[in-house]
Short mmCIF file of C-alpha atoms and ligand atoms in Angstrom, two decimals:
data_model
loop_
_atom_site.label_atom_id
_atom_site.label_comp_id
_atom_site.label_asym_id
_atom_site.label_seq_id
_atom_site.Cartn_x
_atom_site.Cartn_y
_atom_site.Cartn_z
CA MET A 1 34.67 98.04 110.38
CA ARG A 2 37.15 96.49 112.85
CA LYS A 3 36.95 93.16 114.44
CA SER A 4 36.22 92.87 117.97
CA PHE A 5 38.20 89.74 119.64
CA ASP A 6 37.61 88.71 123.20
CA LEU A 7 41.25 88.20 123.86
CA TYR A 8 44.60 87.60 121.75
CA PHE A 9 46.41 84.55 120.97
CA ALA A 10 50.10 85.79 121.06
CA SER A 11 52.23 83.61 118.69
CA SER A 12 54.80 83.87 115.62
CA ASN A 13 53.07 80.45 114.70
CA LYS A 14 49.93 80.73 112.45
CA ASN A 15 49.25 77.09 112.94
CA LYS A 16 48.96 76.64 116.41
CA TYR A 17 46.80 80.18 116.09
CA SER A 18 44.54 78.71 113.54
CA GLU A 19 43.77 75.80 115.57
CA ALA A 20 43.00 77.66 119.12
CA LYS A 21 40.81 80.03 116.90
CA GLU A 22 38.62 76.70 115.85
CA ILE A 23 38.76 75.11 119.38
CA LEU A 24 38.08 78.50 121.04
CA SER A 25 34.89 79.08 118.62
CA LYS A 26 33.31 76.09 119.91
CA PHE A 27 33.33 77.83 123.11
CA LYS A 28 31.84 80.95 121.63
CA LEU A 29 35.20 82.63 122.15
CA ASN A 30 36.47 84.88 119.04
CA LEU A 31 40.11 84.63 119.42
CA GLY A 32 42.50 87.39 117.61
CA PHE A 33 46.08 87.03 116.37
CA PHE A 34 48.82 89.06 117.93
CA GLU A 35 52.00 88.54 115.80
CA PHE A 36 54.60 87.73 118.48
CA ALA A 37 58.29 86.55 118.75
CA PRO A 38 59.00 86.19 121.93
CA VAL A 39 62.56 85.71 123.39
CA GLU A 40 62.69 82.31 124.88
CA ILE A 41 64.19 81.64 128.15
CA GLN A 42 66.35 78.68 128.75
CA SER A 43 64.50 76.37 131.05
CA ASN A 44 63.57 72.94 131.65
CA SER A 45 59.99 73.76 132.54
CA ILE A 46 56.97 74.47 129.38
CA LEU A 47 55.24 76.12 132.66
CA GLU A 48 58.11 78.88 133.39
CA ILE A 49 58.68 79.42 129.69
CA ALA A 50 54.89 79.71 129.25
CA THR A 51 54.46 82.34 132.66
CA LYS A 52 57.30 84.64 131.10
CA LYS A 53 56.02 84.55 127.62
CA SER A 54 52.55 85.43 128.58
CA LEU A 55 53.93 88.67 130.61
CA ASP A 56 56.05 89.61 127.72
CA ALA A 57 52.99 89.09 125.06
CA TYR A 58 50.72 91.15 127.52
CA TRP A 59 52.85 94.14 128.06
CA SER A 60 53.52 94.41 124.13
CA CYS A 61 49.96 93.49 123.37
CA LYS A 62 48.22 95.33 126.36
CA LYS A 63 45.18 93.47 125.94
CA PRO A 64 44.24 90.18 127.55
CA VAL A 65 46.38 87.44 125.85
CA ILE A 66 46.90 83.81 126.02
CA VAL A 67 50.46 82.16 124.82
CA GLU A 68 50.63 78.46 124.56
CA ASP A 69 54.01 76.46 125.04
CA ASP A 70 54.29 72.63 124.25
CA GLY A 71 56.66 69.97 124.29
CA LEU A 72 57.02 66.38 123.04
CA PHE A 73 57.96 64.22 125.53
CA ILE A 74 59.53 60.82 124.75
CA PRO A 75 60.11 58.73 127.82
CA ALA A 76 62.54 56.16 126.28
CA LEU A 77 64.62 59.13 125.51
CA GLY A 78 64.57 60.53 128.94
CA GLY A 79 61.41 62.92 128.15
CA PHE A 80 63.52 64.24 124.75
CA PRO A 81 63.08 66.63 123.41
CA GLY A 82 60.60 68.30 126.26
CA PRO A 83 61.23 71.76 126.32
CA TYR A 84 63.37 71.96 123.70
CA SER A 85 60.93 70.42 121.02
CA SER A 86 61.37 73.57 119.14
CA TYR A 87 65.16 73.80 118.71
CA VAL A 88 65.32 70.01 117.85
CA PHE A 89 62.41 70.27 115.54
CA LYS A 90 64.38 72.83 113.65
CA THR A 91 67.71 71.03 113.98
CA ILE A 92 66.92 67.36 113.23
CA GLY A 93 63.58 67.46 112.50
CA ASN A 94 61.02 64.45 112.30
CA ALA A 95 63.68 62.53 110.39
CA GLY A 96 65.92 62.99 113.33
CA ILE A 97 63.38 61.93 115.89
CA LEU A 98 62.40 58.69 113.74
CA ASN A 99 65.99 57.86 113.87
CA LEU A 100 66.27 58.08 117.59
CA VAL A 101 63.31 56.26 118.72
CA LYS A 102 63.70 52.09 118.51
CA SER A 103 61.11 49.69 120.13
CA LYS A 104 59.94 51.88 122.94
CA ARG A 105 57.63 54.22 120.76
CA ASN A 106 55.38 55.62 123.89
CA ALA A 107 55.42 59.46 123.75
CA GLU A 108 53.21 62.41 125.26
CA PHE A 109 52.29 65.92 124.00
CA HIS A 110 52.23 68.69 126.75
CA SER A 111 50.51 71.92 126.16
CA VAL A 112 50.38 74.80 128.40
CA ILE A 113 48.44 78.07 128.04
CA ALA A 114 49.14 80.93 130.11
CA TYR A 115 46.59 83.83 130.38
CA CYS A 116 47.76 87.15 131.26
CA ASP A 117 45.67 90.33 131.65
CA GLY A 118 48.31 92.24 133.32
CA LYS A 119 48.05 90.60 136.92
CA LYS A 120 49.58 87.13 137.84
CA PRO A 121 49.70 84.79 134.77
CA VAL A 122 47.06 81.95 134.93
CA LEU A 123 48.29 78.80 133.40
CA PHE A 124 46.58 75.67 132.34
CA GLN A 125 48.00 72.33 131.32
CA GLY A 126 46.97 69.31 129.05
CA VAL A 127 48.86 65.91 128.06
CA ILE A 128 47.63 63.56 125.07
CA LYS A 129 49.46 60.10 125.20
CA GLY A 130 50.25 58.70 122.08
CA VAL A 131 53.24 57.01 119.91
CA ILE A 132 55.85 57.91 117.67
CA SER A 133 54.73 56.59 114.26
CA LYS A 134 57.42 54.21 112.24
CA LYS A 135 57.40 56.58 109.19
CA GLN A 136 56.29 60.10 108.82
CA LYS A 137 52.74 60.35 107.51
CA GLY A 138 50.89 63.17 106.02
CA ASN A 139 52.00 66.89 105.27
CA ASP A 140 51.06 68.65 108.22
CA TRP A 141 53.07 70.90 110.45
CA GLY A 142 55.47 70.55 113.15
CA TYR A 143 55.77 66.85 114.43
CA ASP A 144 52.21 66.19 113.33
CA PRO A 145 53.41 63.71 110.77
CA ILE A 146 55.43 61.33 113.42
CA PHE A 147 52.71 61.81 116.41
CA ILE A 148 49.80 59.08 116.87
CA PRO A 149 47.70 59.90 119.58
CA LYS A 150 46.16 57.20 121.88
CA GLY A 151 43.16 55.46 120.43
CA LYS A 152 43.96 56.42 116.88
CA THR A 153 45.89 54.32 114.11
CA LYS A 154 46.55 57.77 112.27
CA THR A 155 48.89 60.82 112.83
CA TYR A 156 47.87 63.88 113.84
CA ALA A 157 48.70 64.78 110.05
CA GLU A 158 46.23 62.19 108.80
CA LEU A 159 43.38 63.06 111.37
CA ASP A 160 40.51 65.08 110.27
CA ASP A 161 39.39 65.33 113.76
CA LYS A 162 43.01 66.56 115.47
CA ASN A 163 41.16 69.95 116.87
CA THR A 164 38.87 67.62 118.47
CA LEU A 165 41.18 65.70 121.05
CA SER A 166 44.82 67.02 120.56
CA HIS A 167 46.84 68.25 123.65
CA ARG A 168 45.78 71.97 122.74
CA TYR A 169 42.01 70.95 122.69
CA ILE A 170 42.29 69.57 126.02
CA THR A 171 44.09 72.69 127.66
CA LEU A 172 42.24 75.23 125.69
CA GLY A 173 38.93 73.75 127.13
CA LYS A 174 40.18 73.82 130.35
CA PHE A 175 41.15 77.52 129.86
CA ALA A 176 37.40 78.38 128.20
CA ARG A 177 35.61 77.04 131.14
CA TRP A 178 37.56 79.28 133.58
CA TYR A 179 37.72 82.29 131.34
CA LYS A 180 34.05 82.23 130.65
CA LYS A 181 33.52 81.68 134.52
CA SER A 182 35.66 84.37 135.62
CA ILE A 183 34.37 87.13 133.19
CA ASN A 184 30.80 86.34 134.45
CA ASN A 185 31.72 87.07 137.86
P1 IMP B 201 56.60 75.63 121.03
O1 IMP B 201 55.64 75.59 122.05
O2 IMP B 201 56.08 76.23 119.72
O3 IMP B 201 58.04 75.92 121.29
O4 IMP B 201 56.32 74.53 120.54
C1 IMP B 201 57.63 73.14 120.26
C2 IMP B 201 57.58 72.29 119.31
O5 IMP B 201 56.52 71.86 119.07
C3 IMP B 201 57.31 73.65 117.75
O6 IMP B 201 58.42 72.92 116.87
C4 IMP B 201 56.11 73.25 117.38
O7 IMP B 201 56.23 73.23 116.11
C5 IMP B 201 55.89 71.86 117.93
N1 IMP B 201 54.27 71.76 117.84
C6 IMP B 201 53.52 72.08 118.82
N2 IMP B 201 52.25 71.71 118.80
C7 IMP B 201 52.35 70.96 117.51
C8 IMP B 201 51.20 70.35 117.05
O8 IMP B 201 50.04 70.75 117.46
N3 IMP B 201 51.63 69.49 116.18
C9 IMP B 201 52.82 69.81 115.70
N4 IMP B 201 53.92 70.20 116.23
C10 IMP B 201 53.53 70.92 117.44
#
């Protein structure tokens, strides 16, 4: 029998989907995966990138979808890599970021979720503050081995409870509360 999903997560990143699925299951939402490799627009705003991605994803999937756009912002580097986090990860990677960050190690992980069901996309934002670790610790994906969320001493990659506190958790929590209200109206 085909599984029925409440809505779809459109992405080419299975790691993000697995985390989003686990987080939304706590809100009793069943999230499907829609494999989607968007043409990302060049923009300094992850809100703008997510908006465009969600419209493209909806017209491709033709079902209610969410997309996520994230960025790691390091104030001492003028907010770099910010909206270019994906490109920077593919080019200089975590080792490159560690070479750039000196004494001021504060950082923020920003997440934007855009929901689209064919109408104007609805946006949700979440930010978690933290610091860049001195060395890579743990083996998880993306920037997980170098980001230590505020109040913790371990990187995202080393934490067992990342999905209860991350930037993704903060944003998806806002989305889930809104979505549940909007479908009950
Ligand atoms: P994008 O939204 O896929 O463009 O994400 C920007 C960059 O941040 C990519 O390199 C992602 O792999 C990375 N990223 C996004 N969320 C996370 C996370 O939760 N942990 C580690 N890296 C992440």
